[in-house]
PDB file of C-alpha atoms in Angstrom:
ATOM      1  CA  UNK A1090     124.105 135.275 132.655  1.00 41.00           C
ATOM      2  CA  UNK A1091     124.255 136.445 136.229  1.00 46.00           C
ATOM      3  CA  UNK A1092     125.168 133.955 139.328  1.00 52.00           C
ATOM      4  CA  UNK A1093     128.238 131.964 140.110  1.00 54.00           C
ATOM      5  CA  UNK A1094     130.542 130.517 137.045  1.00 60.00           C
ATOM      6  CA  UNK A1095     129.760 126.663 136.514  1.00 77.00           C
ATOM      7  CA  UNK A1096     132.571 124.324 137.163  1.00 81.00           C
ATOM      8  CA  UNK A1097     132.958 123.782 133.319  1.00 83.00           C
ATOM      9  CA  UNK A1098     134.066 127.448 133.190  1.00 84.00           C
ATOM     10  CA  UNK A1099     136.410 127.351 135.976  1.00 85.00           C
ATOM     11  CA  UNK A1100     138.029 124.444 134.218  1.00 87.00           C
ATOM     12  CA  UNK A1101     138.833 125.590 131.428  1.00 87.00           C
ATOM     13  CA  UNK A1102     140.618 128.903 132.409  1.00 88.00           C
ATOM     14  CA  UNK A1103     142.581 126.388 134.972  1.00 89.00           C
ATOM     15  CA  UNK A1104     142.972 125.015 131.255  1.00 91.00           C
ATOM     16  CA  UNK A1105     144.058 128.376 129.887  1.00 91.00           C
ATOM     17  CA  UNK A1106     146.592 128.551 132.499  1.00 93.00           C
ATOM     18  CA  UNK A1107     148.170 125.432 131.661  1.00 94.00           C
ATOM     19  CA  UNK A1108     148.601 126.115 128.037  1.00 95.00           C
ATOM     20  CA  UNK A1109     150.048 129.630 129.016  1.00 96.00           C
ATOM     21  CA  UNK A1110     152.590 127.520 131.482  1.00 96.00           C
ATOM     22  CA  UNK A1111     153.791 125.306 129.058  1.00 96.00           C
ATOM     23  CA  UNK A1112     154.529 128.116 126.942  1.00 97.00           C
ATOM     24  CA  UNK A1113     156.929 129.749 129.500  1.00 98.00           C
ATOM     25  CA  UNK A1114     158.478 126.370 130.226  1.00 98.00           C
ATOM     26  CA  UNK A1115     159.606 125.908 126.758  1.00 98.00           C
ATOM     27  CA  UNK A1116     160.817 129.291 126.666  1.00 98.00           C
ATOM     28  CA  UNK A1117     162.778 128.481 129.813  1.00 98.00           C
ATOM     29  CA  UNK A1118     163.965 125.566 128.072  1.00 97.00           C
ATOM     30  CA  UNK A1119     164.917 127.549 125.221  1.00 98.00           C
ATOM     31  CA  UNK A1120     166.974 129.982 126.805  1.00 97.00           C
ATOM     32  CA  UNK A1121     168.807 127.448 128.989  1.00 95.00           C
ATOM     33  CA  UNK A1122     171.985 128.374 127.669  1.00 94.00           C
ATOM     34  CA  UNK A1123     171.288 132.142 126.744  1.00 97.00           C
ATOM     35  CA  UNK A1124     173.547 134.652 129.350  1.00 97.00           C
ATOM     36  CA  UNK A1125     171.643 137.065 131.708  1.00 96.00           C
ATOM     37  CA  UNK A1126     168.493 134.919 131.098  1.00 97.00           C
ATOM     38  CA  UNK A1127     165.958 134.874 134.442  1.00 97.00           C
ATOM     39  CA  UNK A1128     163.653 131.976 134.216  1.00 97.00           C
ATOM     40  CA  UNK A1129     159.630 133.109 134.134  1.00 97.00           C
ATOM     41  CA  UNK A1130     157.279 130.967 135.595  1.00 97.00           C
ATOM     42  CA  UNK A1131     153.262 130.786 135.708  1.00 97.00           C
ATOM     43  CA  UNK A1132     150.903 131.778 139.303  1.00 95.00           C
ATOM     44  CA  UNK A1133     147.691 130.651 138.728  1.00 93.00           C
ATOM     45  CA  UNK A1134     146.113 128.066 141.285  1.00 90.00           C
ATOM     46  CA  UNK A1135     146.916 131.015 144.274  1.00 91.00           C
ATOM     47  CA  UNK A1136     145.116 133.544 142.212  1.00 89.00           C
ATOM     48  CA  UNK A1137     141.941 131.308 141.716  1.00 88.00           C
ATOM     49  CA  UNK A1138     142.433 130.198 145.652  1.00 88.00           C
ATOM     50  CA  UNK A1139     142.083 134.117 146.662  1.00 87.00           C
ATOM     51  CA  UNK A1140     139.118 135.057 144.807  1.00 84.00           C
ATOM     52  CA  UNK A1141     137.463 131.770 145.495  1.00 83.00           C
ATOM     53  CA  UNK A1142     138.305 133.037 149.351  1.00 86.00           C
ATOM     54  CA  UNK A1143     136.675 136.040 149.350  1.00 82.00           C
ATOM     55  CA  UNK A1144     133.232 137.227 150.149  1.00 84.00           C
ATOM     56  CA  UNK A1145     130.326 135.768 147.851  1.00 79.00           C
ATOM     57  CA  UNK A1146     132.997 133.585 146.274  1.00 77.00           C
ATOM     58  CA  UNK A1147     134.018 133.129 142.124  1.00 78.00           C
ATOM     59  CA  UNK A1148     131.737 135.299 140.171  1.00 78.00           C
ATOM     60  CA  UNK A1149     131.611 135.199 136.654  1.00 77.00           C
ATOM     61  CA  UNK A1150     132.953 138.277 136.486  1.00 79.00           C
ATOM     62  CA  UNK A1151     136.287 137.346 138.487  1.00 79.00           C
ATOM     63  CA  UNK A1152     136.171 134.267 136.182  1.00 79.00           C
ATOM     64  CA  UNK A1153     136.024 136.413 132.894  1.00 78.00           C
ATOM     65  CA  UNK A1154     138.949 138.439 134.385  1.00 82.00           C
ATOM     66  CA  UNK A1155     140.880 135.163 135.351  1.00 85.00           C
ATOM     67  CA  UNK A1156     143.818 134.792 133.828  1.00 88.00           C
ATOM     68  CA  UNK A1157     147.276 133.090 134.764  1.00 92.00           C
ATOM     69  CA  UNK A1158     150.252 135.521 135.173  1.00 95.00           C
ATOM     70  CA  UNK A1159     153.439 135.554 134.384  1.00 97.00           C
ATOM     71  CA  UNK A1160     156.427 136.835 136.403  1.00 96.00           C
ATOM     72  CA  UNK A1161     159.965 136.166 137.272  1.00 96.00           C
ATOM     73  CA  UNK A1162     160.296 133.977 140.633  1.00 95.00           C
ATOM     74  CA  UNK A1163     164.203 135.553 141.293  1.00 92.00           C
ATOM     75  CA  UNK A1164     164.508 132.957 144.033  1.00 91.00           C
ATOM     76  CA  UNK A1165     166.514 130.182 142.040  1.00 89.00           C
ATOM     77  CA  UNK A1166     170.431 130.935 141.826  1.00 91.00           C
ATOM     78  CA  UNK A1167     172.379 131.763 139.088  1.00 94.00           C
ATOM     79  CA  UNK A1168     175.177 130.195 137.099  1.00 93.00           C
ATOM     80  CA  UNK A1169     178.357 131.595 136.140  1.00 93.00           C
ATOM     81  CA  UNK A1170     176.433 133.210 133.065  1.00 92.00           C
ATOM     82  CA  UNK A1171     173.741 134.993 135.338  1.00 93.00           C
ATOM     83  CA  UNK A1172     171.076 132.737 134.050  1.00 96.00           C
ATOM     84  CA  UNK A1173     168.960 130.874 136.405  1.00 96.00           C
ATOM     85  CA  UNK A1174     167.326 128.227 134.499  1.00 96.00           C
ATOM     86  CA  UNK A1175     168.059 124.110 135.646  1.00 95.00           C
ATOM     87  CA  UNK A1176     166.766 121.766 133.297  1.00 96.00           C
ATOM     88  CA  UNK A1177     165.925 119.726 136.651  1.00 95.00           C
ATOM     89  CA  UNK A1178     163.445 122.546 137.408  1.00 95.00           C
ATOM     90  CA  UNK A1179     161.785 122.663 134.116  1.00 97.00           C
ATOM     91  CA  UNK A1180     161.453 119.462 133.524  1.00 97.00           C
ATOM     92  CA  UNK A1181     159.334 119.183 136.685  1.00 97.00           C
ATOM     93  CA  UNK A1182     157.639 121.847 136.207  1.00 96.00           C
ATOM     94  CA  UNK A1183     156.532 120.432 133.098  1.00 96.00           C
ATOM     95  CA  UNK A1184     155.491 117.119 134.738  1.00 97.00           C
ATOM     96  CA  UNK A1185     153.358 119.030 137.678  1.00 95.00           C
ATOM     97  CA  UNK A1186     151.607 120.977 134.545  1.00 95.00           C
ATOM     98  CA  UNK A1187     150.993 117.824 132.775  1.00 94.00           C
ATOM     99  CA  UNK A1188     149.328 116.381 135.989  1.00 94.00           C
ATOM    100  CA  UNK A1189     147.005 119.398 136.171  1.00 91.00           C
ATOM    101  CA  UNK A1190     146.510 119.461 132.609  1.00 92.00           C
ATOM    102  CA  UNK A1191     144.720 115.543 133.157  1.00 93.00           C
ATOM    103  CA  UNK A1192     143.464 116.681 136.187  1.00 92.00           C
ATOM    104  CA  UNK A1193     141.579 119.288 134.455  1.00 89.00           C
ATOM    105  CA  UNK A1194     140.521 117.557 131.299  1.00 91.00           C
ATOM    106  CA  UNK A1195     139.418 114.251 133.587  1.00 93.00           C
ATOM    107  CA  UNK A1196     137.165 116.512 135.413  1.00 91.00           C
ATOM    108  CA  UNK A1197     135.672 118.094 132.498  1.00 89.00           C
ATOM    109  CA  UNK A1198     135.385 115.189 130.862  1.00 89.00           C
ATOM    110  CA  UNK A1199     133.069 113.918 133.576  1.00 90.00           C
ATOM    111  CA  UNK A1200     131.221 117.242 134.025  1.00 84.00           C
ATOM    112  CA  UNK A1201     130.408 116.399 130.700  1.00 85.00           C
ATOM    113  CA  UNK A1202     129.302 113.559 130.748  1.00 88.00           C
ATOM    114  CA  UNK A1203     126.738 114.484 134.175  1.00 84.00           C
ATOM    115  CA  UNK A1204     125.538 116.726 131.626  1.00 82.00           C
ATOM    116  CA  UNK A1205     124.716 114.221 128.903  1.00 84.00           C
ATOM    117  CA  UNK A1206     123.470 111.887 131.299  1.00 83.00           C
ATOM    118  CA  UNK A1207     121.003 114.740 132.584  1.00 84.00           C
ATOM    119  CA  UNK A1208     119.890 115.528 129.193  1.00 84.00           C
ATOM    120  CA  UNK A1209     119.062 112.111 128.474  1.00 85.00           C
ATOM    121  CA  UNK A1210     116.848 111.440 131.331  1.00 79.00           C
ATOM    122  CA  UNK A1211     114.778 114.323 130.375  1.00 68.00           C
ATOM    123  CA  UNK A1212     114.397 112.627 126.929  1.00 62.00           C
TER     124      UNK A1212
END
């Protein structure tokens, strides 16, 4: 299919991304305590926000190709066992991705049901 990506499709990778960042938050979690450990975290949203900036927009092929990505902030001091993980952080980190998370599955939800009510009126 050729044209832009629907918004159903762009949801759902923002999806993607939030299932990937819960996974690194845990493992942040997990290593809270483990020595030399640098917290990872999750860039998505600024990744969608650049291609959605450029000329012509999201195409389906940027969309196939979007992804989030993981990498290593190295902004957030260390303790005195060279790790940098604070519970404080991850824990709200992992209320900001449960607010996009119902962000996300609200607006499918009613993407959905546009959808339904569309097919029914041509019933």
């Amino acid at each position: 299919m050729v044209g832009k990506p629907s918004i159903v499709n762009v949801l759902e990778a923002g999806l993607s991304a939030h299932t990937l960042r819960g996974n690194v938050i845990a493992n942040n979690i997990a290593n809270l305590g483990t020595p030399g450990f640098r917290r990872d975290a999750v860039k998505f949203e600024d990744i969608l926000a650049d291609k959605l900036d450029k000329p012509g927009g999201l195409s389906e092929k940027d969309l196939r190709e979007l992804k989030g990505e993981i990498f290593k902030p190295m902004n957030t001091p260390l303790n005195e066992k060279g790790n940098d993980v604070s519970m404080e952080v991850e824990m709200g980190e992992l209320l900001k991705n449960s607010s996009r998370q119902k962000t996300y599955l609200r607006l499918l939800n009613k993407a959905y049901k546009q959808m339904e009510m569309a097919m029914q009126s041509n019933v």
